[in-house]
């Protein structure tokens, strides 16, 4: 087994784009997800082998910074690697996305938990039967991702419900679908004219089939907005104690 950086090529197709001929952010997250799966396979801790051993990895947080949103017809190279086992609690995986000329389009970082399938609880990554090759000191984005605090003046923008097409093999909403839900909270001016320059997602409580989620947007700062996905049934009873399924922080251009 070598310890090379995993690299995958993608082309931005018509079906990958939004109405402005730009790559949908959810598809960008899917490209990174596919690269992460291949990285695990080639480094000896692939999904099925890990599940047979009674474990799985789940993503807990992800952030991307966009220098340029890829357009229809562009060719992309997605690189990913695990850089650190932070305090032997989470695996930190970074991403670098370039175009065919080698221009840096996107940087990303993420954190993952090793989960024991029998107990449903996270364990130290060092407990994994398949050790992860590391690339210490190689950072696409050096910052750690923190919990996002709620802002002022919360308002429910709209409500989502987890449907069959949202599910993945873990029987809950795939983390890439949350990106679509967040983007649907934004205006045309924010998406097209200002442009999305960064996106952080913190995944807190899984959303199961049939669950309803209130998309709650807080008062914007100059360049950012914060959006929480809150359990709709809990919100009816008491918004202050409602379960938060995920948190998002969107950064805009000028």
CSV table of C-alpha atoms in Angstrom, one decimal:
chain,number,residue,atom,x,y,z
A,1,UNK,CA,0.0,0.0,0.0
A,2,UNK,CA,1.4,3.4,-0.9
A,3,UNK,CA,0.7,6.7,0.8
A,4,UNK,CA,0.0,8.9,-2.2
A,5,UNK,CA,-2.7,11.5,-2.4
A,6,UNK,CA,-5.9,10.3,-3.9
A,7,UNK,CA,-6.9,12.2,-7.0
A,8,UNK,CA,-10.1,11.9,-9.2
A,9,UNK,CA,-11.1,13.7,-12.3
A,10,UNK,CA,-14.7,15.0,-13.0
A,11,UNK,CA,-16.3,16.9,-15.8
A,12,UNK,CA,-19.1,19.4,-15.1
A,13,UNK,CA,-22.0,18.2,-17.1
A,14,UNK,CA,-25.4,19.7,-17.9
A,15,UNK,CA,-27.1,17.7,-15.2
A,16,UNK,CA,-24.6,19.0,-12.6
A,17,UNK,CA,-25.4,22.6,-13.2
A,18,UNK,CA,-28.0,25.1,-11.8
A,19,UNK,CA,-29.9,27.6,-13.9
A,20,UNK,CA,-26.8,29.9,-14.2
A,21,UNK,CA,-24.6,27.1,-15.8
A,22,UNK,CA,-22.7,26.9,-12.5
A,23,UNK,CA,-21.9,23.6,-10.7
A,24,UNK,CA,-24.5,23.0,-8.0
A,25,UNK,CA,-22.9,23.0,-4.6
A,26,UNK,CA,-24.6,19.7,-3.7
A,27,UNK,CA,-22.9,18.1,-6.8
A,28,UNK,CA,-19.5,19.6,-5.7
A,29,UNK,CA,-20.1,17.9,-2.3
A,30,UNK,CA,-20.9,14.7,-4.1
A,31,UNK,CA,-17.7,14.9,-6.0
A,32,UNK,CA,-15.8,15.2,-2.7
A,33,UNK,CA,-17.8,12.4,-1.2
A,34,UNK,CA,-16.9,10.1,-4.1
A,35,UNK,CA,-13.3,11.0,-3.8
A,36,UNK,CA,-13.4,10.3,-0.1
A,37,UNK,CA,-14.9,6.9,-0.7
A,38,UNK,CA,-12.2,6.0,-3.3
A,39,UNK,CA,-9.5,7.3,-0.9
A,40,UNK,CA,-10.8,5.0,1.8
A,41,UNK,CA,-10.9,2.0,-0.6
A,42,UNK,CA,-7.4,2.5,-1.9
A,43,UNK,CA,-6.0,3.0,1.6
A,44,UNK,CA,-7.4,-0.2,3.0
A,45,UNK,CA,-10.5,1.0,5.0
A,46,UNK,CA,-13.2,0.9,2.4
A,47,UNK,CA,-16.9,1.2,3.3
A,48,UNK,CA,-17.9,-2.5,3.0
A,49,UNK,CA,-14.8,-3.9,4.7
A,50,UNK,CA,-15.2,-1.5,7.6
A,51,UNK,CA,-18.9,-2.4,8.0
A,52,UNK,CA,-18.1,-6.1,7.9
A,53,UNK,CA,-15.7,-5.4,10.8
A,54,UNK,CA,-18.6,-3.6,12.7
A,55,UNK,CA,-17.6,0.0,12.0
A,56,UNK,CA,-18.3,3.0,9.8
A,57,UNK,CA,-17.1,6.5,9.4
A,58,UNK,CA,-19.6,9.4,9.5
A,59,UNK,CA,-19.0,13.0,8.5
A,60,UNK,CA,-19.6,15.5,11.3
A,61,UNK,CA,-18.5,18.8,9.8
A,62,UNK,CA,-17.4,20.2,6.4
A,63,UNK,CA,-16.3,23.5,5.1
A,64,UNK,CA,-15.4,24.7,1.6
A,65,UNK,CA,-14.0,28.0,0.3
A,66,UNK,CA,-14.7,28.8,-3.3
A,67,UNK,CA,-12.2,30.9,-5.3
A,68,UNK,CA,-14.3,30.2,-8.4
A,69,UNK,CA,-17.5,28.3,-8.9
A,70,UNK,CA,-16.9,25.7,-11.7
A,71,UNK,CA,-18.9,26.2,-14.9
A,72,UNK,CA,-20.5,23.9,-17.4
A,73,UNK,CA,-17.9,22.1,-19.4
A,74,UNK,CA,-15.0,22.6,-17.0
A,75,UNK,CA,-12.8,19.7,-16.0
A,76,UNK,CA,-11.9,19.3,-12.4
A,77,UNK,CA,-9.3,17.4,-10.4
A,78,UNK,CA,-10.4,16.5,-6.8
A,79,UNK,CA,-7.6,15.5,-4.4
A,80,UNK,CA,-8.3,14.3,-0.8
A,81,UNK,CA,-6.2,13.0,2.1
A,82,UNK,CA,-6.4,12.4,5.8
A,83,UNK,CA,-4.1,14.8,7.6
A,84,UNK,CA,-4.6,14.1,11.3
A,85,UNK,CA,-6.4,12.1,14.0
A,86,UNK,CA,-7.2,15.1,16.2
A,87,UNK,CA,-6.7,14.0,19.9
A,88,UNK,CA,-7.7,10.5,18.7
A,89,UNK,CA,-11.3,11.6,18.5
A,90,UNK,CA,-11.9,12.7,14.9
A,91,UNK,CA,-10.2,12.1,11.6
A,92,UNK,CA,-9.5,15.3,9.7
A,93,UNK,CA,-9.7,15.0,5.9
A,94,UNK,CA,-8.9,17.9,3.5
A,95,UNK,CA,-9.8,18.5,-0.1
A,96,UNK,CA,-8.2,20.5,-3.0
A,97,UNK,CA,-10.0,21.1,-6.3
A,98,UNK,CA,-8.2,22.4,-9.4
A,99,UNK,CA,-9.2,23.0,-13.0
A,100,UNK,CA,-7.4,21.5,-15.9
A,101,UNK,CA,-4.9,24.4,-16.0
A,102,UNK,CA,-3.9,23.8,-12.3
A,103,UNK,CA,-5.8,26.8,-11.0
A,104,UNK,CA,-7.0,26.4,-7.4
A,105,UNK,CA,-10.8,26.5,-7.4
A,106,UNK,CA,-11.9,25.1,-4.1
A,107,UNK,CA,-10.3,24.3,-0.7
A,108,UNK,CA,-12.1,22.1,1.8
A,109,UNK,CA,-11.7,20.5,5.2
A,110,UNK,CA,-13.9,18.0,7.1
A,111,UNK,CA,-14.1,15.9,10.3
A,112,UNK,CA,-15.2,12.3,10.6
A,113,UNK,CA,-16.1,10.0,13.5
A,114,UNK,CA,-15.5,6.3,13.7
A,115,UNK,CA,-18.8,4.7,14.8
A,116,UNK,CA,-19.3,1.3,16.3
A,117,UNK,CA,-22.3,-0.2,14.5
A,118,UNK,CA,-23.2,-2.4,17.5
A,119,UNK,CA,-23.3,0.4,20.0
A,120,UNK,CA,-24.1,3.3,17.7
A,121,UNK,CA,-21.4,5.3,19.6
A,122,UNK,CA,-18.2,6.9,18.3
A,123,UNK,CA,-14.8,5.4,19.2
A,124,UNK,CA,-11.2,6.6,19.0
A,125,UNK,CA,-10.0,6.2,15.3
A,126,UNK,CA,-7.1,4.2,16.7
A,127,UNK,CA,-9.6,1.5,17.5
A,128,UNK,CA,-10.3,0.9,13.8
A,129,UNK,CA,-9.2,-2.5,12.5
A,130,UNK,CA,-7.9,-0.6,9.4
A,131,UNK,CA,-5.4,2.1,10.3
A,132,UNK,CA,-5.6,5.3,8.2
A,133,UNK,CA,-2.5,6.6,6.4
A,134,UNK,CA,-1.9,10.2,7.4
A,135,UNK,CA,-0.3,13.2,5.7
A,136,UNK,CA,0.6,15.4,8.7
A,137,UNK,CA,1.2,19.0,8.0
A,138,UNK,CA,-0.5,19.0,4.6
A,139,UNK,CA,-3.4,21.5,4.9
A,140,UNK,CA,-5.9,22.6,2.3
A,141,UNK,CA,-7.6,24.6,5.1
A,142,UNK,CA,-5.8,24.8,8.5
A,143,UNK,CA,-8.7,25.9,10.7
A,144,UNK,CA,-10.7,23.7,13.0
A,145,UNK,CA,-14.5,23.7,12.5
A,146,UNK,CA,-16.5,24.8,15.6
A,147,UNK,CA,-20.1,24.6,16.6
A,148,UNK,CA,-22.0,27.6,15.2
A,149,UNK,CA,-23.9,29.8,17.7
A,150,UNK,CA,-27.5,30.8,16.9
A,151,UNK,CA,-27.9,34.4,15.8
A,152,UNK,CA,-30.6,37.0,16.4
A,153,UNK,CA,-34.1,37.3,14.9
A,154,UNK,CA,-34.7,33.7,13.9
A,155,UNK,CA,-37.4,33.0,11.3
A,156,UNK,CA,-38.6,29.9,9.6
A,157,UNK,CA,-37.9,30.2,5.9
A,158,UNK,CA,-39.6,27.0,4.8
A,159,UNK,CA,-40.0,23.4,5.8
A,160,UNK,CA,-38.4,20.3,4.3
A,161,UNK,CA,-39.4,16.6,4.7
A,162,UNK,CA,-37.0,13.7,4.3
A,163,UNK,CA,-38.2,11.6,1.4
A,164,UNK,CA,-37.1,8.4,-0.3
A,165,UNK,CA,-34.8,10.1,-2.7
A,166,UNK,CA,-33.0,11.9,0.1
A,167,UNK,CA,-31.8,8.6,1.8
A,168,UNK,CA,-28.4,7.0,1.5
A,169,UNK,CA,-27.1,3.5,2.5
A,170,UNK,CA,-27.0,4.6,6.2
A,171,UNK,CA,-30.8,5.0,6.1
A,172,UNK,CA,-30.8,8.8,6.8
A,173,UNK,CA,-30.6,11.9,4.7
A,174,UNK,CA,-27.3,12.1,2.8
A,175,UNK,CA,-25.1,15.0,3.9
A,176,UNK,CA,-25.0,16.4,0.3
A,177,UNK,CA,-28.8,16.9,0.3
A,178,UNK,CA,-28.5,19.4,3.2
A,179,UNK,CA,-26.6,21.6,0.8
A,180,UNK,CA,-29.6,21.8,-1.5
A,181,UNK,CA,-31.8,22.6,1.5
A,182,UNK,CA,-29.5,25.4,2.5
A,183,UNK,CA,-29.2,26.9,-1.0
A,184,UNK,CA,-33.0,26.9,-1.2
A,185,UNK,CA,-33.1,29.4,1.6
A,186,UNK,CA,-31.1,31.9,-0.4
A,187,UNK,CA,-32.3,34.6,-2.8
A,188,UNK,CA,-31.3,35.0,-6.4
A,189,UNK,CA,-29.3,38.1,-5.6
A,190,UNK,CA,-27.3,36.1,-3.0
A,191,UNK,CA,-26.7,33.1,-5.3
A,192,UNK,CA,-26.0,34.8,-8.6
A,193,UNK,CA,-25.0,38.4,-8.0
A,194,UNK,CA,-23.1,38.2,-4.8
A,195,UNK,CA,-22.1,34.6,-5.2
A,196,UNK,CA,-21.4,32.0,-2.5
A,197,UNK,CA,-17.8,32.1,-1.4
A,198,UNK,CA,-17.8,29.7,1.5
A,199,UNK,CA,-20.1,27.1,3.1
A,200,UNK,CA,-19.7,25.3,6.4
A,201,UNK,CA,-22.1,22.5,7.5
A,202,UNK,CA,-22.1,20.9,10.9
A,203,UNK,CA,-24.1,17.6,11.0
A,204,UNK,CA,-25.5,17.1,14.5
A,205,UNK,CA,-28.6,14.8,14.5
A,206,UNK,CA,-29.4,12.5,11.6
A,207,UNK,CA,-32.7,13.1,9.7
A,208,UNK,CA,-34.7,9.9,9.2
A,209,UNK,CA,-37.2,9.1,6.5
A,210,UNK,CA,-40.4,11.1,7.0
A,211,UNK,CA,-39.0,13.6,9.5
A,212,UNK,CA,-39.9,17.3,8.9
A,213,UNK,CA,-37.2,20.0,9.3
A,214,UNK,CA,-37.8,23.7,9.7
A,215,UNK,CA,-35.2,25.8,8.0
A,216,UNK,CA,-34.4,28.6,10.4
A,217,UNK,CA,-32.5,31.6,9.1
A,218,UNK,CA,-31.0,34.2,11.5
A,219,UNK,CA,-30.2,37.8,11.0
A,220,UNK,CA,-27.4,38.3,8.5
A,221,UNK,CA,-24.0,39.8,9.2
A,222,UNK,CA,-22.3,41.8,6.5
A,223,UNK,CA,-20.9,38.8,4.5
A,224,UNK,CA,-22.5,35.8,6.1
A,225,UNK,CA,-25.8,34.1,7.0
A,226,UNK,CA,-26.4,31.3,9.5
A,227,UNK,CA,-29.1,28.7,8.9
A,228,UNK,CA,-30.2,25.9,11.2
A,229,UNK,CA,-32.2,22.8,10.3
A,230,UNK,CA,-34.5,22.3,13.3
A,231,UNK,CA,-36.8,19.3,14.0
A,232,UNK,CA,-40.3,20.6,13.1
A,233,UNK,CA,-42.2,18.6,15.6
A,234,UNK,CA,-40.0,19.8,18.4
A,235,UNK,CA,-40.3,23.4,17.2
A,236,UNK,CA,-44.1,23.2,17.7
A,237,UNK,CA,-43.6,22.2,21.3
A,238,UNK,CA,-40.7,24.4,22.3
A,239,UNK,CA,-38.3,26.1,19.9
A,240,UNK,CA,-35.7,26.6,22.7
A,241,UNK,CA,-35.3,22.9,23.3
A,242,UNK,CA,-35.9,21.6,19.8
A,243,UNK,CA,-33.4,19.3,18.2
A,244,UNK,CA,-31.0,20.9,15.8
A,245,UNK,CA,-30.3,18.5,12.9
A,246,UNK,CA,-27.6,20.6,11.2
A,247,UNK,CA,-26.1,24.0,11.1
A,248,UNK,CA,-24.9,26.0,8.1
A,249,UNK,CA,-22.9,29.2,7.6
A,250,UNK,CA,-22.9,30.7,4.1
A,251,UNK,CA,-20.3,33.3,3.1
A,252,UNK,CA,-21.0,35.7,0.3
A,253,UNK,CA,-19.0,37.9,-2.1
A,254,UNK,CA,-19.1,41.7,-2.1
